[in-house]
mmCIF file with all atom_site columns, C-alpha atoms in Angstrom:
data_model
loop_
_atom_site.group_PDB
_atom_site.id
_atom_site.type_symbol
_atom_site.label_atom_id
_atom_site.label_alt_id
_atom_site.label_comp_id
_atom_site.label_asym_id
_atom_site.label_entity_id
_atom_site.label_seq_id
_atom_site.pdbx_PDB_ins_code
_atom_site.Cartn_x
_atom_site.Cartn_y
_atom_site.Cartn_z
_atom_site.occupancy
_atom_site.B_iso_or_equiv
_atom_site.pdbx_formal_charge
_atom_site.auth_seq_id
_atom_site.auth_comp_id
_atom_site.auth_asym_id
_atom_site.auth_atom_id
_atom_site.pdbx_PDB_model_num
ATOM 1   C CA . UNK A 1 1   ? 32.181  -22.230 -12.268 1.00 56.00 ? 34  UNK A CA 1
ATOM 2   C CA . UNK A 1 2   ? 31.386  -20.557 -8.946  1.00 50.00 ? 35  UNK A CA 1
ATOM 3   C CA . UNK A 1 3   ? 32.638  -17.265 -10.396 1.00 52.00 ? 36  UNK A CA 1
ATOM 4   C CA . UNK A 1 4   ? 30.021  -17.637 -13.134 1.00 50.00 ? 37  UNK A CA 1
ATOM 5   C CA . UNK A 1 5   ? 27.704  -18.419 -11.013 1.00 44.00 ? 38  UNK A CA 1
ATOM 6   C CA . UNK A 1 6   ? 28.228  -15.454 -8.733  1.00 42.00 ? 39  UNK A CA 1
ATOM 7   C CA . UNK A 1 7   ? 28.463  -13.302 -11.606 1.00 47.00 ? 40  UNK A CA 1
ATOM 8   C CA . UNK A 1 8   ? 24.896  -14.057 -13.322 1.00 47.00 ? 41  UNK A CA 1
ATOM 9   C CA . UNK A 1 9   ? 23.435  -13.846 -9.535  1.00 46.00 ? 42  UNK A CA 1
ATOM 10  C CA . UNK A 1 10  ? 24.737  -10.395 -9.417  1.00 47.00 ? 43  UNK A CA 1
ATOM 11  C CA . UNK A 1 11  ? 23.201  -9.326  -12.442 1.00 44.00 ? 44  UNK A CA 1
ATOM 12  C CA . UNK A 1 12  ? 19.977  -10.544 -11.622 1.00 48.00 ? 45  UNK A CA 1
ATOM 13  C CA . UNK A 1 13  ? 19.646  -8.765  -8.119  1.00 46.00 ? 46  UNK A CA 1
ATOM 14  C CA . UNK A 1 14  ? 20.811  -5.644  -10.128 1.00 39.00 ? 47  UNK A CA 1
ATOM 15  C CA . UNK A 1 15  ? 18.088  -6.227  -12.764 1.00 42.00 ? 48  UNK A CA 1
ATOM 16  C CA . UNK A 1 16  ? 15.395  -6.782  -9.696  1.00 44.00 ? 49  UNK A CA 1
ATOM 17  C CA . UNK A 1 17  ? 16.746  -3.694  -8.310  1.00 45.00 ? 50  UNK A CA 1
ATOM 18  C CA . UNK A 1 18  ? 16.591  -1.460  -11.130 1.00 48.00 ? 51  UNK A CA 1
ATOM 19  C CA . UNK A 1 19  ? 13.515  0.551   -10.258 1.00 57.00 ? 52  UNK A CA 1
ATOM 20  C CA . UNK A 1 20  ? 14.354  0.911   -6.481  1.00 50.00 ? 53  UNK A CA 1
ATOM 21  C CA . UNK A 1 21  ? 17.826  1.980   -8.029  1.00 43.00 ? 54  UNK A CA 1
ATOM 22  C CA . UNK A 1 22  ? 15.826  5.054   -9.476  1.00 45.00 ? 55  UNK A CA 1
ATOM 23  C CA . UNK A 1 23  ? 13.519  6.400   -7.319  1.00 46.00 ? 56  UNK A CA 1
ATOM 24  C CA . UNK A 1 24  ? 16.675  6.390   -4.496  1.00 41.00 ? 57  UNK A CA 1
ATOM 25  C CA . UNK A 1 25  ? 19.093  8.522   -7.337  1.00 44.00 ? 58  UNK A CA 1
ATOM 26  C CA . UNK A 1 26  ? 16.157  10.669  -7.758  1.00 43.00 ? 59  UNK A CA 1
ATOM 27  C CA . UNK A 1 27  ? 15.235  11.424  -4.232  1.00 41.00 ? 60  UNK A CA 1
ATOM 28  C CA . UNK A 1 28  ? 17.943  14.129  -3.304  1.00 42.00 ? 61  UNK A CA 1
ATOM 29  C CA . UNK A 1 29  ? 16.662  15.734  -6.976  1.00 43.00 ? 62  UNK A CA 1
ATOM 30  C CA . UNK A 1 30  ? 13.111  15.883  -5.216  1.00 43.00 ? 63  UNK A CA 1
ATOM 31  C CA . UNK A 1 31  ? 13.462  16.630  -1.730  1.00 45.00 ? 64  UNK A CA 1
ATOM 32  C CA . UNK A 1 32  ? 14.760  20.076  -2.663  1.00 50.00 ? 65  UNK A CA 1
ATOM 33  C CA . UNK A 1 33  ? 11.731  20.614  -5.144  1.00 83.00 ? 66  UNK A CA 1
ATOM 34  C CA . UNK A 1 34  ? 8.481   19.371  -3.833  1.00 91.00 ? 67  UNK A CA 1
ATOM 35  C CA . UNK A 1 35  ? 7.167   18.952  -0.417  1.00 91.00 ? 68  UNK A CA 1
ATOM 36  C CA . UNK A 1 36  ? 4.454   17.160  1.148   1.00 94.00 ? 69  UNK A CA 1
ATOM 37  C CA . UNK A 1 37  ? 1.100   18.342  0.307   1.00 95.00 ? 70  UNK A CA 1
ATOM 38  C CA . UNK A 1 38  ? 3.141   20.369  -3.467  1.00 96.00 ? 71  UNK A CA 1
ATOM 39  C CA . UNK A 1 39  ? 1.087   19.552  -6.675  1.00 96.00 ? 72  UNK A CA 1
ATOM 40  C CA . UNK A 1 40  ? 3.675   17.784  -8.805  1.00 97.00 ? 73  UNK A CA 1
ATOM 41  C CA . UNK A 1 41  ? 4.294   17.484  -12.670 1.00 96.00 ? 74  UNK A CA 1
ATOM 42  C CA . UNK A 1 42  ? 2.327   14.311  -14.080 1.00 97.00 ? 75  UNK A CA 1
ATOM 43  C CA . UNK A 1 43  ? 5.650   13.454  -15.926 1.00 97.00 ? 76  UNK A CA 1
ATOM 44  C CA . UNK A 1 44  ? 7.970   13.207  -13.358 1.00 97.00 ? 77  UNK A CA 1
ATOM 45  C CA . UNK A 1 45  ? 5.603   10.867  -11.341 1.00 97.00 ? 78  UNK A CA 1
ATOM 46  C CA . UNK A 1 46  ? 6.331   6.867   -11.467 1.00 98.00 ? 79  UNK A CA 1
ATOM 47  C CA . UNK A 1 47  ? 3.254   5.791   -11.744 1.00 98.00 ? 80  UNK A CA 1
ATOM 48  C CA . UNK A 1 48  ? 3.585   2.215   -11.039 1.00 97.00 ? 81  UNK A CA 1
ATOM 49  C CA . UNK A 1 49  ? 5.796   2.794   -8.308  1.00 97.00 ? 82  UNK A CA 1
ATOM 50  C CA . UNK A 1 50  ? 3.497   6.055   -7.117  1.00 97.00 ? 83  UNK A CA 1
ATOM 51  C CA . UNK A 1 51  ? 6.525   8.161   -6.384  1.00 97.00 ? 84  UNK A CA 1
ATOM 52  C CA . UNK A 1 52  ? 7.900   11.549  -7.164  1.00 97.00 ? 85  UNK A CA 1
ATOM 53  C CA . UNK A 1 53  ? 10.752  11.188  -9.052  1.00 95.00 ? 86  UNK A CA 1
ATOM 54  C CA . UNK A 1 54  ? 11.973  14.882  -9.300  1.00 93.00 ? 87  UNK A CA 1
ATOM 55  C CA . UNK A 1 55  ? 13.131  14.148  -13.140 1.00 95.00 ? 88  UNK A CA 1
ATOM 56  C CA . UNK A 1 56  ? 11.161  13.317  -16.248 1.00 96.00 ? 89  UNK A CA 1
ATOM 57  C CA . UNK A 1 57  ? 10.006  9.405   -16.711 1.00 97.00 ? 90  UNK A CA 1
ATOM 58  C CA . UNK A 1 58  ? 9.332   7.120   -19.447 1.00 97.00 ? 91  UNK A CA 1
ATOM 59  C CA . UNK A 1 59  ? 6.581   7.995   -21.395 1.00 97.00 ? 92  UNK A CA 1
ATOM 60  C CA . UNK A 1 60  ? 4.177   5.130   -22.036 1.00 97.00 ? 93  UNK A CA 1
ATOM 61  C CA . UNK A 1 61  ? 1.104   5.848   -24.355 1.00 96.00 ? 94  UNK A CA 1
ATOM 62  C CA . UNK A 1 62  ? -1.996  3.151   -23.626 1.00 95.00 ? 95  UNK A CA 1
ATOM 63  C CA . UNK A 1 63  ? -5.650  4.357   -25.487 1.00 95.00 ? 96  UNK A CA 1
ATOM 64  C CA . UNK A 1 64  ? -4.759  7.410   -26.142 1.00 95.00 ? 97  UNK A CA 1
ATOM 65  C CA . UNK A 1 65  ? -3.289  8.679   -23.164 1.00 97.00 ? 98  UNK A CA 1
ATOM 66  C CA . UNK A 1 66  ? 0.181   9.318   -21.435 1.00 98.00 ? 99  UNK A CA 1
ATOM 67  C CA . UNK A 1 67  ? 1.499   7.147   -18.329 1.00 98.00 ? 100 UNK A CA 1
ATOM 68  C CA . UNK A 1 68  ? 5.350   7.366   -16.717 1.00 98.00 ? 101 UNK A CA 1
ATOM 69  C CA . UNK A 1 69  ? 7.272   5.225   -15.644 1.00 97.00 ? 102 UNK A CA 1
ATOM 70  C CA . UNK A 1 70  ? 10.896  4.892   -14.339 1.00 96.00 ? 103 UNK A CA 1
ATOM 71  C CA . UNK A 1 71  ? 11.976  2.090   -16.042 1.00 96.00 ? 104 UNK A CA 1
ATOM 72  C CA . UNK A 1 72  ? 11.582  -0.563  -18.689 1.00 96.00 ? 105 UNK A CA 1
ATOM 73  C CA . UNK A 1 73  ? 9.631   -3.028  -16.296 1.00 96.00 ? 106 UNK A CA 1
ATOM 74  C CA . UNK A 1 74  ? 7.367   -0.061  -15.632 1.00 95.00 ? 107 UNK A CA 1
ATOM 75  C CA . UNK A 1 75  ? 6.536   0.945   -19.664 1.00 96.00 ? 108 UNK A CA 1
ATOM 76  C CA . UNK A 1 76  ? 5.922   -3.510  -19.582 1.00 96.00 ? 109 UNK A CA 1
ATOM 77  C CA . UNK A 1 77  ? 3.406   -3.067  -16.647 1.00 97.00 ? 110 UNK A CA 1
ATOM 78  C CA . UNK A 1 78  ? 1.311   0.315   -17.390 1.00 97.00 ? 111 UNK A CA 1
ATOM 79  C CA . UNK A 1 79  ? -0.537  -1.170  -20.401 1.00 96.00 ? 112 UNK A CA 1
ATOM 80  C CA . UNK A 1 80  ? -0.939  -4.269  -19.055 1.00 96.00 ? 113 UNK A CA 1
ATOM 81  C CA . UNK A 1 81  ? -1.779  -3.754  -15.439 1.00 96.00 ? 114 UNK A CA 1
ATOM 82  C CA . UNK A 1 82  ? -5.343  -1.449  -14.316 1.00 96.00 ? 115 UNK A CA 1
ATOM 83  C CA . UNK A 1 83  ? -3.879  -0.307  -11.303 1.00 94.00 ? 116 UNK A CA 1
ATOM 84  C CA . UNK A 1 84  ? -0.947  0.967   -12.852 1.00 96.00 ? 117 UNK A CA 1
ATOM 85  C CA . UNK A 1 85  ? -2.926  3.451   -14.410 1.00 97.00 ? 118 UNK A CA 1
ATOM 86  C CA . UNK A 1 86  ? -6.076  3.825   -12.252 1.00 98.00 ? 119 UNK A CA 1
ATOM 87  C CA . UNK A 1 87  ? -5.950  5.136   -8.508  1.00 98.00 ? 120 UNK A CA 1
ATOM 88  C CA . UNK A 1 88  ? -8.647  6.127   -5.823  1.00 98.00 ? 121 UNK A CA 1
ATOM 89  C CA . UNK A 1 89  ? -9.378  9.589   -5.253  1.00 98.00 ? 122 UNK A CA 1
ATOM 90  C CA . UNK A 1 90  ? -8.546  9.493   -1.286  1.00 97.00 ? 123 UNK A CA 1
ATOM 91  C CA . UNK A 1 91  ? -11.586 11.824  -1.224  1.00 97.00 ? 124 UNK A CA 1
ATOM 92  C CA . UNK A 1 92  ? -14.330 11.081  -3.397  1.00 97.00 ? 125 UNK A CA 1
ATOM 93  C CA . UNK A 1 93  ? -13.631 7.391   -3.223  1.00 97.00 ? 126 UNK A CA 1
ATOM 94  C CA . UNK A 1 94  ? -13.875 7.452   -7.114  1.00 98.00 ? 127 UNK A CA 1
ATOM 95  C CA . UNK A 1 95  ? -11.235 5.458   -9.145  1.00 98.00 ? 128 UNK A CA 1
ATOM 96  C CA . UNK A 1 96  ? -9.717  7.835   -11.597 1.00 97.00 ? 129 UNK A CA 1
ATOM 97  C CA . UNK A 1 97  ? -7.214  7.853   -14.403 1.00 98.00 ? 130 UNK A CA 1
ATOM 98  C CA . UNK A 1 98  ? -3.820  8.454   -12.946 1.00 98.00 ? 131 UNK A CA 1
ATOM 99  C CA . UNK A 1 99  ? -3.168  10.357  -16.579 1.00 97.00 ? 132 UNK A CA 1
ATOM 100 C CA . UNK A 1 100 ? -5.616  12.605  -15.841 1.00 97.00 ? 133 UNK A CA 1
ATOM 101 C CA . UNK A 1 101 ? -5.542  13.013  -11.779 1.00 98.00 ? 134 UNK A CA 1
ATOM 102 C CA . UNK A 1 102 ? -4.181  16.116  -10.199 1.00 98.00 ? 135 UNK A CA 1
ATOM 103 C CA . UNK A 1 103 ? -0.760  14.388  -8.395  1.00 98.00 ? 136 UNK A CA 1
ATOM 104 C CA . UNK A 1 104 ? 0.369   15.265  -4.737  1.00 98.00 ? 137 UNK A CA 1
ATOM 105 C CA . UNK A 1 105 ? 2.931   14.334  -2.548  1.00 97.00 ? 138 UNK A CA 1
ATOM 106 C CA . UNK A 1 106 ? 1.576   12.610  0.224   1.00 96.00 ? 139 UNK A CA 1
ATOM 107 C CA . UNK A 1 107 ? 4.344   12.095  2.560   1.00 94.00 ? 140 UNK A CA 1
ATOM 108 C CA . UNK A 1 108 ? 8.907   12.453  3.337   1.00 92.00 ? 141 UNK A CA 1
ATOM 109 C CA . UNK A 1 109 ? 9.403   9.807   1.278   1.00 93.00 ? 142 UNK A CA 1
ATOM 110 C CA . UNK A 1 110 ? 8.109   11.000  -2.001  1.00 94.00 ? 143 UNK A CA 1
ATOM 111 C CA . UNK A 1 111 ? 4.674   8.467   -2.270  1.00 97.00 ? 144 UNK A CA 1
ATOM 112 C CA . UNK A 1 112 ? 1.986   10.495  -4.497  1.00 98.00 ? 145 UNK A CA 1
ATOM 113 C CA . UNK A 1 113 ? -1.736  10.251  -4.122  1.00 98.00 ? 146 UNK A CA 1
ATOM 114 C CA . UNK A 1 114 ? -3.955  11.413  -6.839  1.00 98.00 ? 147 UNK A CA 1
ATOM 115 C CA . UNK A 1 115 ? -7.202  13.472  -7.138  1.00 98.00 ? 148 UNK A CA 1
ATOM 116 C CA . UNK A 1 116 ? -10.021 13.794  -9.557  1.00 97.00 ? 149 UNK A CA 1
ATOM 117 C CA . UNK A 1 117 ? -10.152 17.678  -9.151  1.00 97.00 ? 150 UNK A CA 1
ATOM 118 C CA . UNK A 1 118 ? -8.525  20.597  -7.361  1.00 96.00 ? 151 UNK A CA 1
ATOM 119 C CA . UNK A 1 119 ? -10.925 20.666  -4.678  1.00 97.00 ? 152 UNK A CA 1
ATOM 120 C CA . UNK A 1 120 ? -10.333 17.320  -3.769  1.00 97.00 ? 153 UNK A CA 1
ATOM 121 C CA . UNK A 1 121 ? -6.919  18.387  -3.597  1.00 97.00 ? 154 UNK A CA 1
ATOM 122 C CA . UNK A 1 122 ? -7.454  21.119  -1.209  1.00 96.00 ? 155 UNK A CA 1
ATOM 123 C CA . UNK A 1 123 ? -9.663  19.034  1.016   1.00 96.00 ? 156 UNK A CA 1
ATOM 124 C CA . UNK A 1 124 ? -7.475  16.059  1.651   1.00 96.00 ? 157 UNK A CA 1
ATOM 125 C CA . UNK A 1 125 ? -4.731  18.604  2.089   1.00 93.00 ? 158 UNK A CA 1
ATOM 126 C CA . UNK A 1 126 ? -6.327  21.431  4.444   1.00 89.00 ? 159 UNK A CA 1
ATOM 127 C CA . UNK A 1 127 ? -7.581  18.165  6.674   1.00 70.00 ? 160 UNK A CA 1
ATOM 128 C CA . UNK A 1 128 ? -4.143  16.812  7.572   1.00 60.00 ? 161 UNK A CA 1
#
C-alpha cells in the first residue's frame, strides 16, 4: 500500500513540476542565444510563465490570435486567463497584447518584458 502510495505522490509532484521542468531544459538552449536587453522570437516565449525558452512553444490560438506556451497547463490557462495574454508596457504603462508586443529579455534568468513598439523598446533598454 505504501508503495502505491509513494508512487501516485511521485507522479503528482512530477505533473506540478512539468512547466518548471521546461523552462530549466531550455535554459542552456537560451543562454547561448539571447541576452539581456536581445529582442526575442514571439514563439519561443512562454507566455504564461514570461520566459525565454530558446525553442519553439505550444501554439495556442484565442480570437484570432497566436499565444505560446510550454506546456499543456499553459495552452489550459492562455484562453482562459487575461494576464496570460495581456502585459504592461514597462514604459508607456499601457496594457498590451502579449501576441502582438515586441518581447525582450529582461534579465540572467531568461524573464521577458514586453513593449507596445520599438521605441519603447529602446527606451527601457538605453535607461538601464
Amino acid at each position: 500500500m505504501k508503495n502505491i502510495l509513494l508512487g501516485i505522490l511521485a507522479f503528482i509532484a512530477v505533473f506540478l513540476v512539468s512547466c518548471n521542468n521546461s523552462k530549466a531544459e531550455s535554459t542552456q538552449i537560451a543562454v547561448a542565444k539571447f541576452t539581456t536587453g536581445d529582442i526575442v522570437p514571439n514563439d519561443e516565449v512562454c507566455m504564461v510563465n514570461n520566459a525565454y525558452m530558446g525553442k519553439k512553444q505550444l501554439e495556442v490560438k484565442h480570437d484570432g490570435k497566436t499565444y505560446y506556451g510550454c506546456c499543456e497547463n499553459c495552452k489550459l490557462r492562455i484562453p482562459q486567463e487575461e494576464n496570460a495574454r495581456m502585459a504592461y508596457d514597462p514604459i508607456s504603462h499601457q496594457l498590451i497584447d502579449k501576441a502582438t508586443a515586441i518581447i525582450a529579455i529582461s534579465d540572467k534568468n531568461d524573464n521577458v518584458v514586453y513593449f507596445e513598439n520599438k521605441a519603447n523598446y529602446e527606451a527601457f533598454f538605453n535607461n538601464k
